[in-house]
Tab-separated table of C-alpha atoms and ligand atoms in Angstrom:
chain	number	residue	atom	x	y	z
A	1	MET	CA	-58.974	166.768	-4.907
A	2	ILE	CA	-56.134	169.247	-4.505
A	3	TYR	CA	-53.562	168.959	-7.257
A	4	ALA	CA	-50.231	170.220	-5.939
A	5	ASP	CA	-47.821	168.470	-8.298
A	6	ASN	CA	-47.500	171.056	-11.070
A	7	ALA	CA	-43.771	170.401	-11.455
A	8	ALA	CA	-44.744	166.910	-12.699
A	9	THR	CA	-47.369	168.170	-15.130
A	10	THR	CA	-50.056	170.842	-15.394
A	11	LYS	CA	-53.710	171.072	-16.343
A	12	LEU	CA	-54.352	172.029	-19.969
A	13	LEU	CA	-55.463	175.633	-20.342
A	14	PRO	CA	-59.059	175.702	-21.751
A	15	GLU	CA	-57.982	178.323	-24.336
A	16	ALA	CA	-55.213	175.967	-25.496
A	17	PHE	CA	-57.721	173.124	-25.814
A	18	GLU	CA	-60.050	175.343	-27.862
A	19	ALA	CA	-57.136	176.406	-30.075
A	20	MET	CA	-56.189	172.830	-30.919
A	21	LYS	CA	-59.708	171.516	-31.689
A	22	PRO	CA	-60.078	172.830	-35.282
A	23	PHE	CA	-56.764	171.208	-36.263
A	24	LEU	CA	-57.947	167.805	-35.047
A	25	LEU	CA	-61.401	167.895	-36.601
A	26	GLU	CA	-61.532	170.192	-39.630
A	27	GLU	CA	-58.146	171.646	-40.535
A	28	TYR	CA	-56.318	168.325	-40.615
A	29	GLY	CA	-54.293	169.039	-43.763
A	30	ASN	CA	-50.605	168.152	-43.853
A	31	ALA	CA	-48.697	171.444	-43.531
A	32	SER	CA	-46.152	170.265	-46.142
A	33	GLN	CA	-48.697	169.884	-48.947
A	34	PRO	CA	-48.982	172.645	-51.553
A	35	TYR	CA	-52.794	172.675	-52.052
A	36	SER	CA	-55.030	175.332	-50.533
A	37	PHE	CA	-56.596	172.976	-47.945
A	38	SER	CA	-53.208	172.853	-46.162
A	39	ARG	CA	-52.852	176.619	-46.105
A	40	THR	CA	-54.555	177.051	-42.708
A	41	ALA	CA	-52.325	174.432	-41.113
A	42	LYS	CA	-49.220	175.992	-42.656
A	43	LYS	CA	-50.231	179.471	-41.477
A	44	ALA	CA	-50.960	178.180	-37.960
A	45	LEU	CA	-47.560	176.490	-37.811
A	46	ARG	CA	-45.821	179.727	-38.807
A	47	ALA	CA	-47.850	181.798	-36.334
A	48	ALA	CA	-47.167	179.357	-33.468
A	49	ARG	CA	-43.425	179.451	-34.187
A	50	GLU	CA	-43.509	183.273	-34.158
A	51	THR	CA	-45.495	183.396	-30.903
A	52	ILE	CA	-43.160	180.973	-29.132
A	53	ALA	CA	-40.047	182.755	-30.417
A	54	ALA	CA	-41.388	186.117	-29.169
A	55	CYS	CA	-42.037	184.651	-25.691
A	56	ILE	CA	-38.337	183.788	-25.251
A	57	HIS	CA	-36.865	186.610	-27.401
A	58	ALA	CA	-35.683	184.265	-30.147
A	59	LYS	CA	-36.099	184.365	-33.916
A	60	PRO	CA	-38.849	182.099	-35.353
A	61	GLU	CA	-36.300	180.096	-37.369
A	62	GLU	CA	-34.480	179.269	-34.118
A	63	ILE	CA	-37.469	177.298	-32.728
A	64	PHE	CA	-37.522	173.547	-33.535
A	65	PHE	CA	-40.569	171.527	-32.494
A	66	THR	CA	-39.953	168.219	-30.696
A	67	SER	CA	-42.004	165.739	-28.669
A	68	GLY	CA	-41.039	167.396	-25.365
A	69	GLY	CA	-38.257	168.030	-22.890
A	70	THR	CA	-36.673	164.590	-23.076
A	71	GLU	CA	-36.287	164.725	-26.842
A	72	SER	CA	-34.976	168.300	-26.783
A	73	ASP	CA	-32.374	167.378	-24.149
A	74	ASN	CA	-31.282	164.275	-26.100
A	75	TRP	CA	-30.951	166.271	-29.306
A	76	ALA	CA	-28.980	169.131	-27.745
A	77	LEU	CA	-26.433	166.900	-26.025
A	78	LYS	CA	-25.959	164.169	-28.630
A	79	GLY	CA	-26.222	166.606	-31.523
A	80	ALA	CA	-23.443	168.778	-30.112
A	81	ALA	CA	-21.168	166.141	-28.540
A	82	LEU	CA	-21.133	163.917	-31.654
A	83	TYR	CA	-20.684	166.770	-34.141
A	84	GLY	CA	-17.161	166.645	-35.617
A	85	CYS	CA	-14.396	164.950	-33.687
A	86	ASP	CA	-12.699	167.799	-31.862
A	87	GLY	CA	-12.802	168.304	-28.068
A	88	GLN	CA	-15.821	166.208	-27.149
A	89	VAL	CA	-15.899	166.622	-23.364
A	90	VAL	CA	-19.349	167.323	-21.918
A	91	ILE	CA	-19.869	169.204	-18.650
A	92	THR	CA	-23.164	169.017	-16.795
A	93	SER	CA	-24.320	169.032	-13.177
A	94	CYS	CA	-25.105	166.217	-10.764
A	95	ILE	CA	-28.688	167.456	-10.210
A	96	GLU	CA	-29.923	167.388	-13.818
A	97	HIS	CA	-33.099	165.580	-14.855
A	98	HIS	CA	-32.628	161.983	-16.022
A	99	ALA	CA	-33.270	163.168	-19.597
A	100	ILE	CA	-29.816	164.791	-19.355
A	101	LEU	CA	-28.100	162.368	-16.970
A	102	ASN	CA	-29.030	159.217	-18.903
A	103	THR	CA	-28.116	160.883	-22.209
A	104	CYS	CA	-24.717	161.615	-20.662
A	105	ARG	CA	-24.381	157.966	-19.568
A	106	GLY	CA	-25.026	156.992	-23.203
A	107	LEU	CA	-22.329	159.407	-24.400
A	108	GLU	CA	-19.902	157.977	-21.844
A	109	CYS	CA	-20.543	154.504	-23.318
A	110	LEU	CA	-19.416	155.951	-26.665
A	111	GLY	CA	-16.171	157.082	-25.049
A	112	ILE	CA	-17.100	160.738	-24.531
A	113	PRO	CA	-15.937	162.006	-21.122
A	114	VAL	CA	-18.574	163.720	-18.990
A	115	VAL	CA	-17.884	165.905	-15.948
A	116	TYR	CA	-20.666	166.238	-13.340
A	117	LEU	CA	-20.404	169.505	-11.397
A	118	PRO	CA	-21.312	169.478	-7.682
A	119	VAL	CA	-23.852	171.857	-6.123
A	120	THR	CA	-24.102	173.860	-2.903
A	121	GLY	CA	-26.479	172.856	-0.101
A	122	LYS	CA	-29.108	175.061	-1.769
A	123	GLY	CA	-28.628	173.275	-5.083
A	124	VAL	CA	-26.677	176.059	-6.827
A	125	ILE	CA	-23.997	175.337	-9.428
A	126	LEU	CA	-21.349	177.936	-8.662
A	127	PRO	CA	-19.608	179.516	-11.684
A	128	GLU	CA	-16.230	178.869	-10.002
A	129	ARG	CA	-16.907	175.101	-10.088
A	130	LEU	CA	-17.336	175.348	-13.863
A	131	GLU	CA	-14.139	177.474	-14.112
A	132	GLU	CA	-12.257	174.688	-12.313
A	133	HIS	CA	-13.345	171.953	-14.730
A	134	ILE	CA	-13.714	173.595	-18.119
A	135	THR	CA	-10.885	173.273	-20.653
A	136	ASP	CA	-10.483	174.077	-24.324
A	137	HIS	CA	-11.508	170.435	-25.005
A	138	THR	CA	-14.996	171.040	-23.610
A	139	LYS	CA	-17.553	170.768	-26.403
A	140	ILE	CA	-20.738	171.596	-24.535
A	141	VAL	CA	-21.838	172.679	-21.069
A	142	SER	CA	-25.408	171.786	-20.113
A	143	VAL	CA	-26.889	173.141	-16.887
A	144	MET	CA	-30.594	173.164	-16.085
A	145	PHE	CA	-32.310	176.544	-15.720
A	146	ALA	CA	-34.304	175.418	-12.694
A	147	ASN	CA	-34.303	172.150	-10.797
A	148	ASN	CA	-37.471	170.049	-10.924
A	149	GLU	CA	-37.202	168.755	-7.347
A	150	ILE	CA	-36.145	171.808	-5.360
A	151	GLY	CA	-36.872	174.686	-7.764
A	152	THR	CA	-33.429	176.350	-7.523
A	153	ILE	CA	-32.694	178.707	-10.440
A	154	GLN	CA	-29.105	178.618	-11.686
A	155	PRO	CA	-26.818	181.557	-12.636
A	156	ILE	CA	-27.299	180.716	-16.322
A	157	SER	CA	-25.828	183.814	-17.978
A	158	GLU	CA	-22.634	183.605	-15.885
A	159	LEU	CA	-22.229	179.898	-16.679
A	160	ALA	CA	-22.879	180.501	-20.397
A	161	ALA	CA	-20.247	183.264	-20.457
A	162	ILE	CA	-17.631	180.911	-18.990
A	163	ALA	CA	-18.532	178.206	-21.542
A	164	HIS	CA	-18.143	180.679	-24.412
A	165	GLN	CA	-14.784	181.998	-23.118
A	166	HIS	CA	-13.512	178.436	-23.642
A	167	GLY	CA	-15.134	177.961	-27.034
A	168	ALA	CA	-17.800	175.548	-25.730
A	169	LEU	CA	-21.511	175.587	-26.485
A	170	PHE	CA	-24.010	176.210	-23.697
A	171	HIS	CA	-27.342	174.388	-23.379
A	172	THR	CA	-29.941	174.792	-20.662
A	173	ASP	CA	-32.809	172.442	-19.815
A	174	ALA	CA	-35.434	175.098	-19.081
A	175	VAL	CA	-38.361	172.664	-18.861
A	176	GLN	CA	-39.307	173.851	-15.352
A	177	ALA	CA	-38.761	177.520	-16.133
A	178	VAL	CA	-40.359	178.346	-19.496
A	179	GLY	CA	-43.778	179.902	-18.934
A	180	HIS	CA	-43.023	180.464	-15.239
A	181	VAL	CA	-40.165	182.973	-15.139
A	182	PRO	CA	-39.075	185.486	-17.805
A	183	ILE	CA	-36.690	183.968	-20.355
A	184	ASP	CA	-34.603	185.980	-22.806
A	185	VAL	CA	-32.284	183.687	-24.758
A	186	LYS	CA	-30.377	186.659	-26.182
A	187	ALA	CA	-29.727	188.279	-22.782
A	188	LEU	CA	-28.809	184.895	-21.287
A	189	ASP	CA	-26.569	184.251	-24.317
A	190	VAL	CA	-27.389	180.519	-24.450
A	191	ASP	CA	-26.922	178.437	-27.614
A	192	MET	CA	-29.716	175.957	-26.923
A	193	LEU	CA	-32.703	175.762	-24.585
A	194	SER	CA	-35.163	172.893	-24.008
A	195	ALA	CA	-38.858	173.365	-23.186
A	196	SER	CA	-41.923	171.166	-22.746
A	197	ALA	CA	-45.549	172.277	-23.184
A	198	HIS	CA	-47.130	170.117	-20.478
A	199	LYS	CA	-45.177	172.013	-17.809
A	200	PHE	CA	-46.834	175.312	-18.779
A	201	ASN	CA	-50.485	174.277	-19.221
A	202	GLY	CA	-50.042	173.015	-22.759
A	203	PRO	CA	-50.611	169.477	-24.032
A	204	LYS	CA	-48.332	166.515	-23.364
A	205	GLY	CA	-46.000	165.141	-26.033
A	206	ILE	CA	-44.960	168.467	-27.543
A	207	GLY	CA	-42.066	170.807	-26.819
A	208	PHE	CA	-39.311	172.677	-28.533
A	209	LEU	CA	-35.588	173.189	-28.693
A	210	TYR	CA	-34.289	176.715	-29.223
A	211	ILE	CA	-31.145	176.513	-31.350
A	212	ARG	CA	-29.261	179.755	-31.864
A	213	LYS	CA	-28.691	180.434	-35.561
A	214	GLY	CA	-25.309	179.054	-36.669
A	215	THR	CA	-24.972	176.480	-33.851
A	216	LYS	CA	-23.110	173.384	-35.043
A	217	LEU	CA	-25.475	170.539	-34.313
A	218	LEU	CA	-26.238	167.149	-35.875
A	219	ARG	CA	-29.655	166.582	-37.463
A	220	HIS	CA	-31.835	164.775	-34.930
A	221	MET	CA	-34.267	162.875	-37.154
A	222	SER	CA	-33.647	161.962	-40.786
A	223	GLY	CA	-36.586	161.981	-43.174
A	224	GLY	CA	-38.613	164.778	-44.746
A	225	ALA	CA	-37.852	168.463	-44.866
A	226	GLN	CA	-39.812	169.460	-41.757
A	227	GLU	CA	-38.112	171.683	-39.165
A	228	ALA	CA	-35.532	172.848	-41.721
A	229	GLY	CA	-34.561	169.209	-42.340
A	230	MET	CA	-33.181	168.897	-38.788
A	231	ARG	CA	-36.092	167.030	-37.173
A	232	ALA	CA	-38.160	165.246	-39.776
A	233	GLY	CA	-41.739	164.013	-39.316
A	234	THR	CA	-45.204	165.423	-40.022
A	235	GLU	CA	-45.874	168.236	-37.570
A	236	ASN	CA	-48.494	167.864	-34.825
A	237	ILE	CA	-50.186	171.172	-35.680
A	238	ALA	CA	-52.924	170.865	-33.043
A	239	ALA	CA	-50.408	170.361	-30.224
A	240	ILE	CA	-48.056	173.043	-31.553
A	241	VAL	CA	-50.883	175.600	-31.765
A	242	ALA	CA	-52.030	174.725	-28.229
A	243	MET	CA	-48.463	175.002	-26.916
A	244	ALA	CA	-48.125	178.504	-28.387
A	245	GLU	CA	-51.476	179.552	-26.881
A	246	ALA	CA	-50.549	178.176	-23.451
A	247	LEU	CA	-47.106	179.787	-23.453
A	248	LYS	CA	-48.392	183.197	-24.542
A	249	ASN	CA	-51.174	183.061	-21.960
A	250	ASN	CA	-48.794	182.014	-19.163
A	251	CYS	CA	-46.289	184.727	-20.139
A	252	ASP	CA	-49.023	187.389	-20.220
A	253	ASN	CA	-50.149	186.357	-16.712
A	254	MET	CA	-46.694	185.550	-15.342
A	255	GLU	CA	-46.261	188.363	-12.838
A	256	ASN	CA	-49.702	187.979	-11.383
A	257	THR	CA	-49.416	184.184	-11.128
A	258	ALA	CA	-45.964	184.453	-9.508
A	259	GLN	CA	-47.310	186.846	-6.857
A	260	ARG	CA	-50.157	184.473	-6.024
A	261	LEU	CA	-47.817	181.474	-5.873
A	262	LEU	CA	-45.427	183.274	-3.526
A	263	CYS	CA	-48.385	184.018	-1.210
A	264	MET	CA	-49.268	180.306	-1.241
A	265	GLU	CA	-45.671	179.430	-0.356
A	266	THR	CA	-45.706	181.871	2.562
A	267	ALA	CA	-49.064	180.555	3.804
A	268	PHE	CA	-47.798	176.966	3.703
A	269	ILE	CA	-44.450	177.644	5.394
A	270	THR	CA	-46.019	179.863	8.081
A	271	MET	CA	-48.535	177.126	8.958
A	272	LEU	CA	-45.720	174.580	9.439
A	273	GLN	CA	-43.706	177.028	11.546
A	274	ASN	CA	-46.677	178.016	13.711
A	275	ASN	CA	-47.295	174.344	14.425
A	276	ASN	CA	-43.663	173.747	15.477
A	277	ILE	CA	-42.934	171.300	12.687
A	278	ASP	CA	-39.187	170.595	12.523
A	279	PHE	CA	-38.338	170.913	8.824
A	280	ILE	CA	-35.831	172.256	6.319
A	281	ARG	CA	-37.007	174.150	3.264
A	282	ASN	CA	-34.866	173.052	0.320
A	283	GLY	CA	-33.675	175.130	-2.612
A	284	ALA	CA	-32.390	178.652	-3.064
A	285	GLN	CA	-34.077	182.019	-2.538
A	286	ASN	CA	-34.083	182.399	-6.324
A	287	HIS	CA	-36.483	179.614	-7.263
A	288	ILE	CA	-39.478	178.699	-9.421
A	289	PRO	CA	-42.601	180.267	-7.839
A	290	GLY	CA	-44.827	177.649	-6.224
A	291	ASN	CA	-42.120	174.980	-5.869
A	292	LEU	CA	-41.878	173.959	-2.213
A	293	SER	CA	-39.530	171.147	-1.267
A	294	VAL	CA	-39.570	170.444	2.460
A	295	SER	CA	-37.684	167.814	4.452
A	296	ILE	CA	-39.409	166.932	7.705
A	297	LYS	CA	-37.337	165.574	10.575
A	298	ASN	CA	-37.741	161.827	11.225
A	299	ALA	CA	-40.562	161.529	8.668
A	300	ASN	CA	-40.855	159.298	5.641
A	301	GLY	CA	-41.608	161.074	2.364
A	302	GLU	CA	-43.266	158.027	0.815
A	303	MET	CA	-45.560	157.598	3.791
A	304	LEU	CA	-46.484	161.304	3.706
A	305	LEU	CA	-47.255	161.116	-0.023
A	306	HIS	CA	-49.580	158.135	0.401
A	307	ARG	CA	-51.343	159.568	3.467
A	308	LEU	CA	-51.907	162.845	1.616
A	309	ASP	CA	-53.178	160.845	-1.361
A	310	LEU	CA	-55.791	159.215	0.901
A	311	MET	CA	-56.868	162.743	1.857
A	312	GLY	CA	-57.259	163.681	-1.825
A	313	ILE	CA	-54.013	165.643	-2.156
A	314	CYS	CA	-51.449	165.046	-4.943
A	315	VAL	CA	-47.835	165.880	-4.100
A	316	SER	CA	-44.563	164.255	-4.987
A	317	THR	CA	-41.625	162.944	-3.032
A	318	GLY	CA	-38.143	164.198	-3.572
A	319	SER	CA	-36.766	161.286	-1.638
A	320	ALA	CA	-37.657	158.451	-4.002
A	321	CYS	CA	-35.770	157.773	-7.158
A	322	ASP	CA	-37.573	156.445	-10.234
A	323	SER	CA	-37.280	152.729	-9.673
A	324	THR	CA	-36.435	151.882	-6.086
A	325	ARG	CA	-38.631	153.409	-3.461
A	326	ASP	CA	-36.201	153.427	-0.556
A	327	LYS	CA	-33.330	155.277	-2.180
A	328	LEU	CA	-32.710	159.011	-1.880
A	329	SER	CA	-33.052	160.924	-5.150
A	330	HIS	CA	-29.824	162.124	-6.754
A	331	VAL	CA	-30.871	165.723	-6.062
A	332	ILE	CA	-31.524	165.208	-2.351
A	333	GLU	CA	-28.255	163.262	-2.092
A	334	SER	CA	-26.355	166.065	-3.856
A	335	ILE	CA	-27.527	168.807	-1.483
A	336	ALA	CA	-26.277	166.673	1.432
A	337	LEU	CA	-29.179	167.086	3.858
A	338	PRO	CA	-28.764	165.618	7.357
A	339	GLU	CA	-29.995	162.005	7.240
A	340	GLU	CA	-32.827	162.543	9.732
A	341	TYR	CA	-34.379	165.100	7.346
A	342	ALA	CA	-33.459	163.679	3.912
A	343	LYS	CA	-35.858	160.706	4.022
A	344	GLY	CA	-38.766	162.960	4.993
A	345	THR	CA	-38.690	165.036	1.805
A	346	ILE	CA	-41.793	165.952	-0.172
A	347	ARG	CA	-42.300	168.372	-3.046
A	348	ILE	CA	-45.436	170.480	-3.171
A	349	SER	CA	-45.688	172.406	-6.419
A	350	PHE	CA	-48.556	174.853	-6.749
A	351	GLY	CA	-49.652	176.135	-10.145
A	352	ARG	CA	-51.912	178.770	-11.664
A	353	TYR	CA	-55.075	176.802	-10.860
A	354	ASN	CA	-54.340	176.583	-7.123
A	355	ARG	CA	-55.817	178.971	-4.575
A	356	GLU	CA	-54.409	180.145	-1.226
A	357	ALA	CA	-56.969	177.883	0.491
A	358	ASP	CA	-55.179	174.905	-1.112
A	359	ALA	CA	-51.919	175.906	0.594
A	360	TYR	CA	-53.651	175.988	4.002
A	361	GLU	CA	-55.394	172.679	3.324
A	362	VAL	CA	-52.190	170.878	2.278
A	363	ALA	CA	-50.307	172.285	5.292
A	364	LYS	CA	-53.189	171.365	7.653
A	365	SER	CA	-53.326	167.812	6.323
A	366	LEU	CA	-49.566	167.403	6.566
A	367	ILE	CA	-49.536	168.679	10.159
A	368	GLN	CA	-52.354	166.253	10.992
A	369	ILE	CA	-50.424	163.291	9.524
A	370	ILE	CA	-47.228	164.233	11.355
A	371	GLY	CA	-49.202	164.690	14.601
A	372	MET	CA	-50.812	161.256	14.191
A	373	LYS	CA	-47.408	159.669	13.694
A	374	GLN	CA	-46.008	161.290	16.854
A	375	GLN	CA	-48.900	160.103	19.083
B	401	PLP	N1	-36.213	168.219	-17.801
B	401	PLP	C1	-36.792	168.590	-16.648
B	401	PLP	C2	-36.087	169.565	-15.745
B	401	PLP	C3	-38.045	168.082	-16.288
B	401	PLP	O1	-38.611	168.455	-15.132
B	401	PLP	C4	-38.673	167.164	-17.166
B	401	PLP	C5	-39.973	166.553	-16.801
B	401	PLP	O2	-40.220	166.201	-15.674
B	401	PLP	C6	-38.033	166.821	-18.369
B	401	PLP	C7	-36.804	167.373	-18.650
B	401	PLP	C8	-38.671	165.894	-19.353
B	401	PLP	O3	-39.681	166.548	-20.061
B	401	PLP	P1	-40.803	165.735	-20.867
B	401	PLP	O4	-41.725	165.149	-19.851
B	401	PLP	O5	-41.479	166.757	-21.721
B	401	PLP	O6	-40.103	164.711	-21.686
């Protein structure tokens, strides 16, 4: 089997698995309890928060553990938009993940206006588009760091600066970026940032929201005093510890992994070109390493996905939306590809466990399928 769908989820790092084991079997104490048995759990929680904060240049008290990207996105948007009753307009982009888009739909139902910024053909949100739409009534601007379908990285610091000039908060869904590209929340000057462990070789069901100190945000979960009283509930120490281990390990190996992933991209694209495949590579030059979205002329992305599956290869299609299989995804629609290419879109996302041979194998299999179809 070749797993080439790392933008969907990643394999757990063995070191992260080892790190979480003691907290499942022996050190199961509740970190909120005062007795000495809970001391190890409490210490591990503090250390994990410090490790994660250091990886994104934040302060430990600015890291709030959540169940993952979806929860972090929900908290950031609802927590900011519903805080107080002044200027509640939300600005986001039309290519966000559904965790943002459906949260925005919910806010619209509550009477909060939402503006959806358009993107260029490469999936970039231009700062001038934000300038055109932002007003002093804008409460929060939320733009993803990197797109999950086409990998495009956005000009985050420029967008955040514009938001701040108008007194708005700036949030970024960095679920596809954390652990893959360097992130410095201070240099970017963002107020909030969402992350999810399973996208960087950590366990599923755990993530965090970075909240800059002093940000006006509603409490997300009422209950106990955990997470400074902002997100109550007994902490999942095992998952938190594993997330910190995975993030640190990915950050330490980031440059090396990125180099290898770029070689895989080149190998894949060169194979398609050398075999005269008519395709468009989606996304911008500045993208998440290993994310390859290609649209093949007169092909069907769904058919390609299933044929590759029969050959033991896992990829994803950028041309299917969540529920209906024959509809273009909102991202592919937004970048306005010519129709004869749009339906033939697939996303190959290589990760740290892939080898260059995988890139050749996926390309070879794809070329074979396309060749069979043309005969
Ligand atoms: N945001 C982006 C950009 C994503 O790619 C994903 C997952 O696919 C999410 C949010 C949701 O994250 P989670 O699966 O941790 O809820």
